[in-house]
CSV table of C-alpha atoms in Angstrom, one decimal:
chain,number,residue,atom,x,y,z
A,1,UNK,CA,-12.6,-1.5,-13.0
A,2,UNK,CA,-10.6,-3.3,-10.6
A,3,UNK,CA,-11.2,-4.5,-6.6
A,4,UNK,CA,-10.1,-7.1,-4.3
A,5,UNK,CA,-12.2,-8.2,-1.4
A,6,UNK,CA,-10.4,-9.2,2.1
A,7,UNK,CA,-13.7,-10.9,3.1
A,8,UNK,CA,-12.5,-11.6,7.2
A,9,UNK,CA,-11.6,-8.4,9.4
A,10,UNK,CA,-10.1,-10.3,11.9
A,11,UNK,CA,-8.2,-14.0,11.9
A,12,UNK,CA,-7.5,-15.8,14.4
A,13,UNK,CA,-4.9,-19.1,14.7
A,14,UNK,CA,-3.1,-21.0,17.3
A,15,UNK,CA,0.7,-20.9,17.4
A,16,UNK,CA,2.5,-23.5,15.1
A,17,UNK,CA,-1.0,-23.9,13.4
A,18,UNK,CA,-1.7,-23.5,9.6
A,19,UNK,CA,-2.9,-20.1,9.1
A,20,UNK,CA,-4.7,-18.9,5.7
A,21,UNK,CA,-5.6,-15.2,5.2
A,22,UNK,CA,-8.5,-15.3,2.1
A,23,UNK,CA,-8.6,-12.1,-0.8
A,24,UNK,CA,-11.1,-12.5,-4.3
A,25,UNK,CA,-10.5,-9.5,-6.9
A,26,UNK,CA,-12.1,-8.9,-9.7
A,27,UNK,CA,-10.0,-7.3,-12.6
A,28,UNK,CA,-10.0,-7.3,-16.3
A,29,UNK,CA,-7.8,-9.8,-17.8
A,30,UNK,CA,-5.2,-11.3,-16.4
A,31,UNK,CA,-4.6,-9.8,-12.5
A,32,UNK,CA,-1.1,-8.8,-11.1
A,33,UNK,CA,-1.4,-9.7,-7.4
A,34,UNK,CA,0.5,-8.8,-4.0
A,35,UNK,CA,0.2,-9.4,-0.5
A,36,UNK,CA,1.4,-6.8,2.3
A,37,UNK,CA,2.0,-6.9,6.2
A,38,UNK,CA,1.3,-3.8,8.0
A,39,UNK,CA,3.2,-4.2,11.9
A,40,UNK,CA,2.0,-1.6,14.1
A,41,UNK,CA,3.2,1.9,13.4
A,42,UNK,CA,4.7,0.6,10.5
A,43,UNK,CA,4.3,1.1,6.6
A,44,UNK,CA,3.7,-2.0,4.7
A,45,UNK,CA,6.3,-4.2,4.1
A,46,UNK,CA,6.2,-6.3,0.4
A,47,UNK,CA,5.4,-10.0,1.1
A,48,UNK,CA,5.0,-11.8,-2.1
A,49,UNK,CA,3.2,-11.0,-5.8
A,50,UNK,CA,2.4,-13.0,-8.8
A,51,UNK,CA,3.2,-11.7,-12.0
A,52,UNK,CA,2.5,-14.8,-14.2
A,53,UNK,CA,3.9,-18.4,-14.0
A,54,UNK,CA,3.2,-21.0,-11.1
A,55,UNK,CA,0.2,-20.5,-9.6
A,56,UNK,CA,1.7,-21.4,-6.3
A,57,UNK,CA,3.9,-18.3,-4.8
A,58,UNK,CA,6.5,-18.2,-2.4
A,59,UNK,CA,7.4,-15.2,0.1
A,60,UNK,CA,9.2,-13.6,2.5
A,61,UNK,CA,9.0,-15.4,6.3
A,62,UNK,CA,7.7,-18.4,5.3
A,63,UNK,CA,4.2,-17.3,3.3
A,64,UNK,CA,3.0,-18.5,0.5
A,65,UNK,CA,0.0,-17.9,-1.9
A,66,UNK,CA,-1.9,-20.1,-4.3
A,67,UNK,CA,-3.6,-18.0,-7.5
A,68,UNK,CA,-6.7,-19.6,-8.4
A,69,UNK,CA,-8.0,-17.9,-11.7
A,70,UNK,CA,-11.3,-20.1,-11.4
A,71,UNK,CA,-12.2,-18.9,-8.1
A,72,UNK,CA,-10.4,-15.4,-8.8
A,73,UNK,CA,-8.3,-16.0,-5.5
A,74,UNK,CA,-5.4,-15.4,-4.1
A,75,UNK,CA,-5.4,-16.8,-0.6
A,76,UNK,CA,-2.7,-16.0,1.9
A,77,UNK,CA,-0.9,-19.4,3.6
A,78,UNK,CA,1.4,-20.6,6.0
A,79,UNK,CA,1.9,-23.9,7.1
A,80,UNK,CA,3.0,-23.6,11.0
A,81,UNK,CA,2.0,-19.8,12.5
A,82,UNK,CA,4.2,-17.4,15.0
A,83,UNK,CA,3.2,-15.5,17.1
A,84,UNK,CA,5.2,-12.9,15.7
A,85,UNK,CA,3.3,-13.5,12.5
A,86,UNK,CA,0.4,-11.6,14.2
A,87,UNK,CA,-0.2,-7.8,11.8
A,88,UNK,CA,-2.7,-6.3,9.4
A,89,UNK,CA,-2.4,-8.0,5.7
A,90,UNK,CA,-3.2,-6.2,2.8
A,91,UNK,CA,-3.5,-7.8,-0.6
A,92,UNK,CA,-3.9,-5.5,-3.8
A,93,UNK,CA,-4.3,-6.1,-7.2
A,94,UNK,CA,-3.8,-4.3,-10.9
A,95,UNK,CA,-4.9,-4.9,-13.7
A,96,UNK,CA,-1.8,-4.9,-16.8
A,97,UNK,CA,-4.0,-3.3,-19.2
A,98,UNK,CA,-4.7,-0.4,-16.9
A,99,UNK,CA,-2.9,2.6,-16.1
A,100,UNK,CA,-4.5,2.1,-12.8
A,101,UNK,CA,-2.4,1.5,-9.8
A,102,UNK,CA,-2.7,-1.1,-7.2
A,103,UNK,CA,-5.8,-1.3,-5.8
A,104,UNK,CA,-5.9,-2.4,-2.1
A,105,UNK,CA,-8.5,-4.6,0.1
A,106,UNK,CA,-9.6,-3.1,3.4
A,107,UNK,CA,-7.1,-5.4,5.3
A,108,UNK,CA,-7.3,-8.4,7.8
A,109,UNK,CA,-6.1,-8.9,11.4
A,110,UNK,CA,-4.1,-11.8,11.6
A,111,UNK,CA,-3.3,-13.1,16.0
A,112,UNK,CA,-1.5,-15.9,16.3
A,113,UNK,CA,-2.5,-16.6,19.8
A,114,UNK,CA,0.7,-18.5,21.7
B,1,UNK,CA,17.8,-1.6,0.7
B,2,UNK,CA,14.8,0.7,-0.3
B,3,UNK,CA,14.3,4.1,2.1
B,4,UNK,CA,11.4,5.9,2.0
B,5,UNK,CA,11.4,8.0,5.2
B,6,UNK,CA,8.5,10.8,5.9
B,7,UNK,CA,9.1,14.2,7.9
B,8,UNK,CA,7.1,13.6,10.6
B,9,UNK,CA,5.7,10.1,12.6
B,10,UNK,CA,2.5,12.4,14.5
B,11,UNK,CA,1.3,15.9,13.4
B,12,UNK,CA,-1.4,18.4,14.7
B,13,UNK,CA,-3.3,21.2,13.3
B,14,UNK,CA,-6.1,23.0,13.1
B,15,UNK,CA,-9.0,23.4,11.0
B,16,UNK,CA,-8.2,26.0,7.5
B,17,UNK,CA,-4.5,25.6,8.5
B,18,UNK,CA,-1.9,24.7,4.7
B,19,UNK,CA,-0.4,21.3,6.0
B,20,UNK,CA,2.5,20.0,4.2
B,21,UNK,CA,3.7,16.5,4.4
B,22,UNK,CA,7.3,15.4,2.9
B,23,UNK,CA,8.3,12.6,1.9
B,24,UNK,CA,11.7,11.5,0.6
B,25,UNK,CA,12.8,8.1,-1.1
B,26,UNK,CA,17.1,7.1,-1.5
B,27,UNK,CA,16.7,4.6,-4.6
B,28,UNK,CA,16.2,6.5,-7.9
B,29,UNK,CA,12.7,5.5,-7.5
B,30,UNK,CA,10.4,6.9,-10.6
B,31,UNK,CA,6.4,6.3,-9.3
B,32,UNK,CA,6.0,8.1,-5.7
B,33,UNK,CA,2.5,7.5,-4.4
B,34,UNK,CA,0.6,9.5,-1.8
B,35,UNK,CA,-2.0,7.1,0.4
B,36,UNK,CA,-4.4,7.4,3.4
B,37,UNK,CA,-5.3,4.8,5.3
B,38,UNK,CA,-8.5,4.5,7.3
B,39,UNK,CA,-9.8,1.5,9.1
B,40,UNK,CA,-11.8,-0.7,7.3
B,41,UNK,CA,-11.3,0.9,3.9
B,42,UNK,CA,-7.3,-0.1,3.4
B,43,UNK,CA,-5.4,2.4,1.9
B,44,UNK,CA,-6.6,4.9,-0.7
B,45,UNK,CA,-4.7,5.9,-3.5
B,46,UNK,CA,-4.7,10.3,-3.1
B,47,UNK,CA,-2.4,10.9,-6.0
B,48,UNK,CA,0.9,9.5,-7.8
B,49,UNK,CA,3.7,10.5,-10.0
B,50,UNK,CA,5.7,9.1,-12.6
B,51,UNK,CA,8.3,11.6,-13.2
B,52,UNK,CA,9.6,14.7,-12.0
B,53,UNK,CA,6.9,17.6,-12.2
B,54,UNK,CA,4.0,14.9,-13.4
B,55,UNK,CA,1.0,14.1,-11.2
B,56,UNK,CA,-1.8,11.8,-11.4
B,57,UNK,CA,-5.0,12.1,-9.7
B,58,UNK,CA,-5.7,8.8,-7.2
B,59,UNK,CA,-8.9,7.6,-6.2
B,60,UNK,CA,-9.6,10.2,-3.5
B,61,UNK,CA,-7.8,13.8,-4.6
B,62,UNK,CA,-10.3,16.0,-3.4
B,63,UNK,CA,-8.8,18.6,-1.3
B,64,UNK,CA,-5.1,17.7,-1.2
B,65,UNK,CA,-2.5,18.6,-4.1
B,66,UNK,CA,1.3,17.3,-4.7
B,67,UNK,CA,4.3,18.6,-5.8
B,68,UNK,CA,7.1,16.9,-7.4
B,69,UNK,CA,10.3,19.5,-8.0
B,70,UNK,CA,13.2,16.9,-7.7
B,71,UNK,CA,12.7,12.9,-7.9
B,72,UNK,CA,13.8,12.0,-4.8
B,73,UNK,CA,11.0,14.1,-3.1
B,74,UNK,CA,6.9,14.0,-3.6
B,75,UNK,CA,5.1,16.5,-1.1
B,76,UNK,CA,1.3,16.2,-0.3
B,77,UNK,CA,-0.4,19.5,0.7
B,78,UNK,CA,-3.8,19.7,2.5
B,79,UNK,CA,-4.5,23.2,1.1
B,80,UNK,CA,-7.0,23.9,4.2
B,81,UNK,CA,-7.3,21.0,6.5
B,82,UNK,CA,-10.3,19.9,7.2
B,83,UNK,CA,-11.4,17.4,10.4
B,84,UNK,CA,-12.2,14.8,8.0
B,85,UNK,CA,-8.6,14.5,6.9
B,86,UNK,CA,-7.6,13.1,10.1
B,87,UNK,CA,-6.1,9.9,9.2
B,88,UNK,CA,-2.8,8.0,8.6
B,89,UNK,CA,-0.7,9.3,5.7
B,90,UNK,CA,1.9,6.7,3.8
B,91,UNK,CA,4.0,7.5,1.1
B,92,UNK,CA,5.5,4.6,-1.2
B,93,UNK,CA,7.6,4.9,-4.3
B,94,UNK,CA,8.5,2.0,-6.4
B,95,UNK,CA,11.1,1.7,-9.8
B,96,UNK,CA,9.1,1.3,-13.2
B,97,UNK,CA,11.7,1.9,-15.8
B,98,UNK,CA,9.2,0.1,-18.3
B,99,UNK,CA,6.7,3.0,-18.1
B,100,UNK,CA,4.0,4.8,-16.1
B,101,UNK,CA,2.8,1.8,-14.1
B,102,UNK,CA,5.6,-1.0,-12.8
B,103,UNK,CA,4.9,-4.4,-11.5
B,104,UNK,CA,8.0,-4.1,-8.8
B,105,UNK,CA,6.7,-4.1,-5.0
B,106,UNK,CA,6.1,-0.6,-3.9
B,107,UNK,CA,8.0,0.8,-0.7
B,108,UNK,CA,7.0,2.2,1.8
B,109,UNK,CA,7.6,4.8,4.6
B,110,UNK,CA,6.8,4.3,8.2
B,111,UNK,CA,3.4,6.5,8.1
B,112,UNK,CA,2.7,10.2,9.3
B,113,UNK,CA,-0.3,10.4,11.4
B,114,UNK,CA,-2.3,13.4,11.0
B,115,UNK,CA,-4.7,14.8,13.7
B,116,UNK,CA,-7.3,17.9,12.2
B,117,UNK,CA,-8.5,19.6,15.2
């Protein structure tokens, strides 16, 4: 079985403040992981995924995310927030020895509050 | 860039009606994915497809079916709606040349919202 766990509904963060958005899964083997945005009325838009390699991941608009296969993490970051940063974030996970798809968390609220 | 564009943004209907939501993707895609989305459980995988005429059951297929007749295309059908399948409907398709399941990013569209009255 695979799940990933979003543990905060809702994040708050200050404008040009650091800005972490926290998902655990729990997979068999080695996880493939992703994080998505959701802006209002939108579909989700592809931020970033590991795959293998660095545990430190760069994105799109500035995000990154560190893999932690200790802690099964996979923590969302960005050093200075926007306001424009504010959206729902998804992360999902799949397991490569599945023919599962990805399996999504139940989301976070991310305001960056100007 | 990656399309993905559904029929229709908002939709009502009414309890036992057939409801029919398209969905169409302009990349070749092979995987096409039907999801709902409900606050505070993410999104919810209904059913997928790897190829032309294939389906595969998601995590939630009970009352809904799909149909696949040309790869650009994936339709979900509510065969009798019920109020309980009010929610918001996204379609995403990714590449997967390798096999059934890729590791590319999946696209998606902008979302149909469905109202069961």
């Amino acid at each position: 079985a695979q799940s990933v766990a979003q543990p905060e509904d809702q994040v708050n963060v200050a404008e040009g403040n650091p800005l972490t958005v926290k998902c655990t899964y729990s997979v068999s083997g080695n996880p493939y992981l992703f994080w998505y945005v959701q802006y209002p009325n939108r579909g989700l838009q592809f931020l970033l995924k590991y795959i293998t390699g660095d545990n430190l991941v760069k994105g799109s608009y500035g995000f990154e995310a560190e893999f932690n296969k200790s802690q099964t993490s996979f923590h969302l970051k960005k050093p200075s927030a926007l306001v424009s940063d504010s959206a729902l974030y998804f992360c999902a996970v799949r397991s490569p020895g599945s023919a599962r798809q990805l399996t999504f968390g139940s989301g976070t609220q991310l305001t960056v509050l100007p | 860039d990656v399309k993905v564009t559904q029929s229709s943004r908002y939709l009502v209907k009414r309890t036992g009606e057939k409801v029919f939501l398209e969905c169409v993707q302009d990349m070749d895609h092979e995987n096409m994915f039907w999801y709902r989305q409900d606050p505070g459980l993410g999104l919810r995988l209904i059913y997928f497809s790897y190829d032309v005429k294939m389906k595969e059951k998601g995590d939630i297929p009970e009352g809904y079916s799909v149909s696949r007749e040309k790869k650009e295309r994936f339709s979900l059908i509510l065969e009798s709606a019920s109020t309980n399948q009010t929610s918001m409907y996204l379609c995403a398709s990714n590449l997967s040349r390798t096999g059934r399941v890729g590791n590319q990013p999946q696209h998606f569209g902008d979302g149909t919202r469905l109202s069961i009255l």
